[in-house]
Amino acid sequence: MGICALPAYADELPQIEIDPPVEQAAPATTITNTTRPRKAKSDVKPDYAPAQDMLLQAMSLIGVKYKWGGATPEAGLDCSGFVRYVFQNSMNIALPHNALGMAQSGASISKDELKPGDLVFFNTLGRTFSHVGIYMGDNRFIHSPRAGKSVEITNFNQSYWTSRFNGARRYDGTGGAPVNMAALLASVPKNAAGTSKGNTALSSKPVCRTVKRKGKKQQICEAPRAARESSSPKAAKGKTYKKSSKTTSKVTKTTKGKSASGKSSKAAPKAKRSAPSSTKKKPSNK
């Protein structure tokens, strides 16, 4: 039976007086036909990307300060360093550490084809592909803007960015179906500021400054900008509150003699002077 199961190699077998039945040719054909579709199915890769994981990694870096040439959250991240760090840690994809190199290595796509995980490029320095960010969907992208700022989410439809848009690129396995933006934003911790424990970009400690108004010293305190942008809507309003310097005002009032304690101290001598009048001896009637 083994000889009959290999009709393709029949010419190499010794001549034996065995007549293989014709009916056995059909099972051989059936086996071949059933195995081929299985191989074809195993070679097909799903057309999606874990953009959700990539964007979660990117949003965990919100608040990390910009630093030209920076490649880690601890040292700071520039625009290409931020994108490179996210791709390396979420997708295990190594990208060059410059926006132009990223634009040259990805597949070009139009603005209408943008999906979460695609890279968007802009002309911010007078030359093409001088800035890069990661598209999130819903006309938003996340990037590390410039010196003095930190990783943030930006509206793609702002005139500044639409007028400087140079194109978009997609890397294999990154452009996927739309993500749930509401769930994505809700899943990011309020104190997200990268992996650096010492990063204070999102510190909730208020920043105070002393001002002098109407001859009185006051402290005006407000939450850091990065903390306001990434916290709840109430905190995002950036309410300021005034903290009067009680010790300063008390000293000032005391020196001017207007404090309550000063008044009581002045009233005491008057009481002493009035006491003798009550103890004066009345003249005798003698």
C-alpha positions as a printed NumPy array, in Angstrom:
array([[  0.   ,   0.   ,   0.   ],
       [  2.926,   2.343,   0.654],
       [  4.005,   1.973,  -2.945],
       [  0.585,   2.963,  -4.192],
       [  0.449,   6.033,  -1.959],
       [  3.413,   7.642,  -3.767],
       [  2.438,   7.755,  -7.449],
       [  4.756,  10.719,  -8.077],
       [  7.82 ,   8.538,  -7.445],
       [  6.567,   5.408,  -9.245],
       [  9.301,   5.519, -11.873],
       [ 11.99 ,   5.023,  -9.259],
       [ 10.519,   1.846,  -7.762],
       [ 11.518,  -1.733,  -8.841],
       [  9.217,  -3.532, -11.22 ],
       [  6.861,  -5.669,  -9.178],
       [  3.824,  -7.467, -10.421],
       [  1.412,  -5.374,  -8.436],
       [ -1.362,  -3.56 , -10.147],
       [ -2.334,  -0.579,  -8.048],
       [ -6.082,  -0.047,  -8.126],
       [ -7.229,   3.033,  -9.925],
       [ -9.542,   3.989,  -7.067],
       [ -6.587,   4.804,  -4.812],
       [ -5.589,   7.774,  -6.95 ],
       [ -8.557,   9.751,  -5.66 ],
       [ -7.541,   9.622,  -1.969],
       [ -4.053,  10.819,  -2.881],
       [ -5.529,  13.787,  -4.669],
       [ -7.878,  14.453,  -1.776],
       [ -5.026,  14.497,   0.734],
       [ -3.057,  16.934,  -1.396],
       [ -6.015,  19.263,  -1.78 ],
       [ -6.784,  19.304,   1.943],
       [ -3.228,  20.099,   3.002],
       [ -2.7  ,  23.006,   0.613],
       [ -5.482,  25.216,   1.982],
       [ -4.169,  24.651,   5.509],
       [ -0.739,  25.927,   4.525],
       [ -2.281,  28.91 ,   2.809],
       [ -4.301,  29.778,   5.921],
       [ -1.282,  29.508,   8.178],
       [  0.645,  31.962,   6.002],
       [ -2.039,  34.64 ,   6.239],
       [ -1.275,  37.293,   8.857],
       [ -4.056,  39.356,  10.402],
       [ -4.17 ,  42.913,   9.064],
       [ -4.158,  44.81 ,  12.35 ],
       [ -1.718,  46.353,  14.797],
       [ -1.682,  46.614,  18.58 ],
       [ -2.062,  50.381,  18.312],
       [ -3.748,  50.435,  21.702],
       [ -0.592,  49.15 ,  23.399],
       [  1.562,  51.572,  21.452],
       [ -0.55 ,  54.559,  22.407],
       [ -0.691,  53.481,  26.039],
       [  3.106,  53.454,  26.039],
       [  3.161,  56.869,  24.4  ],
       [  0.65 ,  58.381,  26.821],
       [  2.546,  57.071,  29.822],
       [  5.25 ,  59.577,  28.82 ],
       [  2.987,  62.622,  28.993],
       [  4.799,  65.276,  30.994],
       [  8.332,  64.133,  30.165],
       [ 10.325,  67.244,  29.337],
       [ 11.711,  67.953,  25.882],
       [ 15.455,  67.708,  25.457],
       [ 17.244,  67.935,  22.13 ],
       [ 18.946,  64.617,  21.419],
       [ 17.277,  62.983,  24.437],
       [ 16.504,  59.282,  24.115],
       [ 15.159,  58.282,  27.554],
       [ 12.439,  59.645,  29.853],
       [ 15.021,  60.177,  32.577],
       [ 17.163,  62.437,  30.384],
       [ 14.308,  63.937,  28.378],
       [ 13.027,  63.228,  24.863],
       [ 13.048,  65.156,  21.624],
       [ 10.416,  64.464,  18.95 ],
       [ 12.211,  61.595,  17.204],
       [ 13.598,  60.256,  20.477],
       [ 10.059,  60.033,  21.836],
       [  8.76 ,  58.139,  18.789],
       [ 11.788,  55.865,  18.759],
       [ 11.387,  55.052,  22.467],
       [  7.678,  54.203,  22.048],
       [  8.223,  51.949,  19.021],
       [ 11.142,  50.161,  20.648],
       [  9.369,  49.453,  23.937],
       [  5.883,  48.65 ,  22.643],
       [  6.513,  47.089,  19.217],
       [ 10.193,  46.091,  19.404],
       [ 10.783,  48.112,  16.237],
       [ 14.072,  50.002,  15.965],
       [ 13.756,  53.371,  14.234],
       [ 16.438,  55.959,  13.436],
       [ 16.814,  58.829,  15.875],
       [ 15.838,  61.569,  13.445],
       [ 12.571,  62.539,  11.771],
       [ 13.986,  62.533,   8.234],
       [ 15.285,  58.979,   8.614],
       [ 11.889,  57.841,   9.867],
       [ 10.172,  59.431,   6.878],
       [ 12.533,  57.697,   4.453],
       [ 12.034,  54.216,   5.9  ],
       [  8.246,  54.062,   6.264],
       [  5.502,  53.522,   3.688],
       [  3.932,  56.776,   2.506],
       [  0.185,  57.191,   3.109],
       [ -2.224,  60.056,   2.559],
       [ -3.889,  62.088,   5.268],
       [ -7.217,  60.395,   4.564],
       [ -5.647,  56.988,   5.224],
       [ -4.342,  57.842,   8.684],
       [ -4.906,  55.263,  11.396],
       [ -3.775,  55.073,  15.028],
       [ -0.081,  54.242,  15.186],
       [  0.9  ,  56.03 ,  11.971],
       [  3.597,  58.699,  12.04 ],
       [  2.825,  62.276,  11.025],
       [  5.54 ,  64.682,   9.862],
       [  5.725,  68.465,   9.814],
       [  7.947,  71.285,   8.622],
       [  8.69 ,  73.26 ,  11.781],
       [ 12.289,  74.314,  11.099],
       [ 12.052,  75.546,   7.529],
       [ 12.758,  72.1  ,   6.076],
       [ 10.583,  69.098,   5.37 ],
       [ 10.29 ,  66.256,   7.871],
       [ 11.783,  68.289,  10.715],
       [  9.184,  67.193,  13.284],
       [  7.371,  63.896,  13.929],
       [  4.543,  62.621,  16.122],
       [  2.295,  59.562,  16.513],
       [ -1.27 ,  59.77 ,  15.215],
       [ -3.869,  58.689,  17.784],
       [ -7.098,  58.974,  15.841],
       [ -9.925,  61.469,  16.298],
       [ -7.684,  64.173,  14.741],
       [ -5.148,  63.995,  17.561],
       [ -1.479,  63.171,  17.714],
       [  1.004,  62.867,  20.559],
       [  4.515,  64.299,  20.36 ],
       [  7.342,  66.048,  22.178],
       [  6.967,  69.601,  20.829],
       [  9.998,  71.763,  21.587],
       [ 12.336,  73.119,  24.239],
       [ 10.503,  74.378,  27.297],
       [  7.565,  72.036,  26.793],
       [  6.835,  68.358,  27.446],
       [  5.152,  65.382,  25.773],
       [  1.541,  66.287,  25.057],
       [ -1.519,  65.537,  22.913],
       [ -2.265,  68.091,  20.184],
       [ -5.23 ,  68.771,  17.924],
       [ -4.214,  67.858,  14.387],
       [ -6.663,  70.382,  12.894],
       [ -4.945,  73.441,  14.358],
       [ -3.905,  75.809,  11.588],
       [ -0.27 ,  75.762,  12.697],
       [ -0.007,  72.01 ,  12.132],
       [ -2.223,  71.687,   9.071],
       [ -0.181,  74.338,   7.257],
       [  3.079,  72.522,   8.073],
       [  1.964,  68.946,   7.446],
       [  4.462,  67.097,   5.208],
       [  2.927,  63.633,   5.058],
       [  2.474,  60.403,   6.983],
       [  4.242,  57.06 ,   7.134],
       [  3.204,  53.584,   8.208],
       [  5.444,  50.76 ,   9.34 ],
       [  4.61 ,  47.085,   8.954],
       [  2.335,  45.925,  11.726],
       [  1.594,  49.346,  13.205],
       [ -1.338,  50.895,  11.311],
       [ -4.502,  49.319,  12.69 ],
       [ -8.188,  49.727,  13.319],
       [ -9.477,  52.758,  15.237],
       [ -9.052,  52.611,  18.994],
       [-11.501,  53.548,  21.714],
       [-10.258,  57.04 ,  22.457],
       [-12.415,  57.554,  25.554],
       [-11.217,  54.31 ,  27.107],
       [ -7.649,  55.116,  26.119],
       [ -7.683,  58.515,  27.788],
       [ -9.351,  57.109,  30.902],
       [ -6.752,  54.366,  31.248],
       [ -3.813,  56.755,  31.575],
       [ -2.882,  57.507,  35.206],
       [ -3.162,  61.127,  36.265],
       [  0.454,  61.23 ,  37.395],
       [  1.83 ,  59.681,  34.196],
       [  5.281,  61.074,  33.609],
       [  7.34 ,  58.297,  32.111],
       [  9.36 ,  55.725,  33.989],
       [ 11.577,  58.14 ,  35.854],
       [ 10.805,  58.241,  39.569],
       [ 12.513,  61.57 ,  39.918],
       [ 10.54 ,  63.258,  37.17 ],
       [  8.635,  66.205,  38.607],
       [  7.01 ,  67.4  ,  35.408],
       [  3.604,  66.354,  36.686],
       [  4.122,  67.143,  40.345],
       [  0.921,  68.158,  42.112],
       [  2.827,  70.486,  44.459],
       [  1.75 ,  74.081,  43.753],
       [  4.269,  76.59 ,  42.47 ],
       [  4.176,  79.785,  44.544],
       [  5.589,  83.249,  44.043],
       [  5.568,  86.262,  46.364],
       [  4.114,  89.539,  45.121],
       [  3.599,  92.908,  46.796],
       [  0.192,  94.5  ,  46.431],
       [ -0.993,  97.648,  48.198],
       [  1.916,  97.515,  50.585],
       [  1.194,  93.931,  51.607],
       [  3.083,  90.81 ,  50.647],
       [  1.036,  87.943,  49.219],
       [  1.807,  84.508,  47.84 ],
       [  0.088,  83.447,  44.616],
       [  0.149,  79.677,  44.105],
       [ -0.98 ,  77.512,  41.185],
       [ -0.533,  73.931,  40.032],
       [  2.23 ,  73.201,  37.477],
       [  1.11 ,  73.519,  33.877],
       [  1.84 ,  69.9  ,  32.955],
       [ -0.161,  68.667,  35.93 ],
       [ -3.132,  70.856,  34.99 ],
       [ -3.153,  69.589,  31.395],
       [ -3.134,  65.901,  32.302],
       [ -5.311,  65.958,  35.426],
       [ -9.073,  66.043,  35.772],
       [-11.153,  68.804,  34.139],
       [-11.476,  70.613,  37.457],
       [ -7.725,  70.685,  37.922],
       [ -7.203,  71.597,  34.274],
       [ -8.812,  74.972,  34.844],
       [ -5.696,  75.966,  36.748],
       [ -7.421,  77.832,  39.524],
       [ -5.141,  80.067,  41.491],
       [ -5.478,  80.857,  45.118],
       [ -3.926,  83.527,  47.302],
       [ -2.096,  82.728,  50.462],
       [ -1.562,  85.772,  52.64 ],
       [  1.647,  85.981,  54.556],
       [  0.17 ,  86.286,  58.045],
       [  3.507,  86.588,  59.769],
       [  4.575,  89.458,  57.521],
       [  1.342,  91.402,  57.974],
       [  1.453,  90.874,  61.742],
       [  4.951,  92.296,  61.982],
       [  3.98 ,  95.245,  59.803],
       [  0.934,  96.049,  61.891],
       [  2.882,  95.746,  65.116],
       [  5.497,  98.229,  63.981],
       [  2.805, 100.722,  62.99 ],
       [  1.049, 100.286,  66.319],
       [ -2.256,  99.273,  64.699],
       [ -2.497,  95.747,  65.945],
       [ -4.96 ,  94.691,  68.611],
       [ -2.132,  93.875,  70.98 ],
       [ -0.709,  97.363,  70.461],
       [ -4.01 ,  98.996,  71.391],
       [ -4.304,  97.003,  74.602],
       [ -0.753,  97.928,  75.569],
       [ -1.564, 101.627,  75.17 ],
       [ -4.758, 101.295,  77.161],
       [ -2.912,  99.89 ,  80.168],
       [ -1.055, 103.106,  81.096],
       [ -4.314, 105.049,  81.025],
       [ -5.767, 102.673,  83.57 ],
       [ -2.766, 103.203,  85.81 ],
       [ -3.055, 106.963,  85.594],
       [ -6.733, 106.896,  86.435],
       [ -6.173, 104.756,  89.509],
       [ -4.611, 107.485,  91.657],
       [ -7.633, 109.729,  91.124],
       [ -9.851, 107.172,  92.775],
       [ -7.584, 106.91 ,  95.804],
       [ -7.166, 110.618,  96.496],
       [ -7.793, 111.567, 100.088],
       [-10.862, 113.607, 100.63 ],
       [-10.337, 116.814, 102.549],
       [-11.403, 116.577, 106.151],
       [-14.303, 118.562, 107.509],
       [-12.342, 119.744, 110.437]])
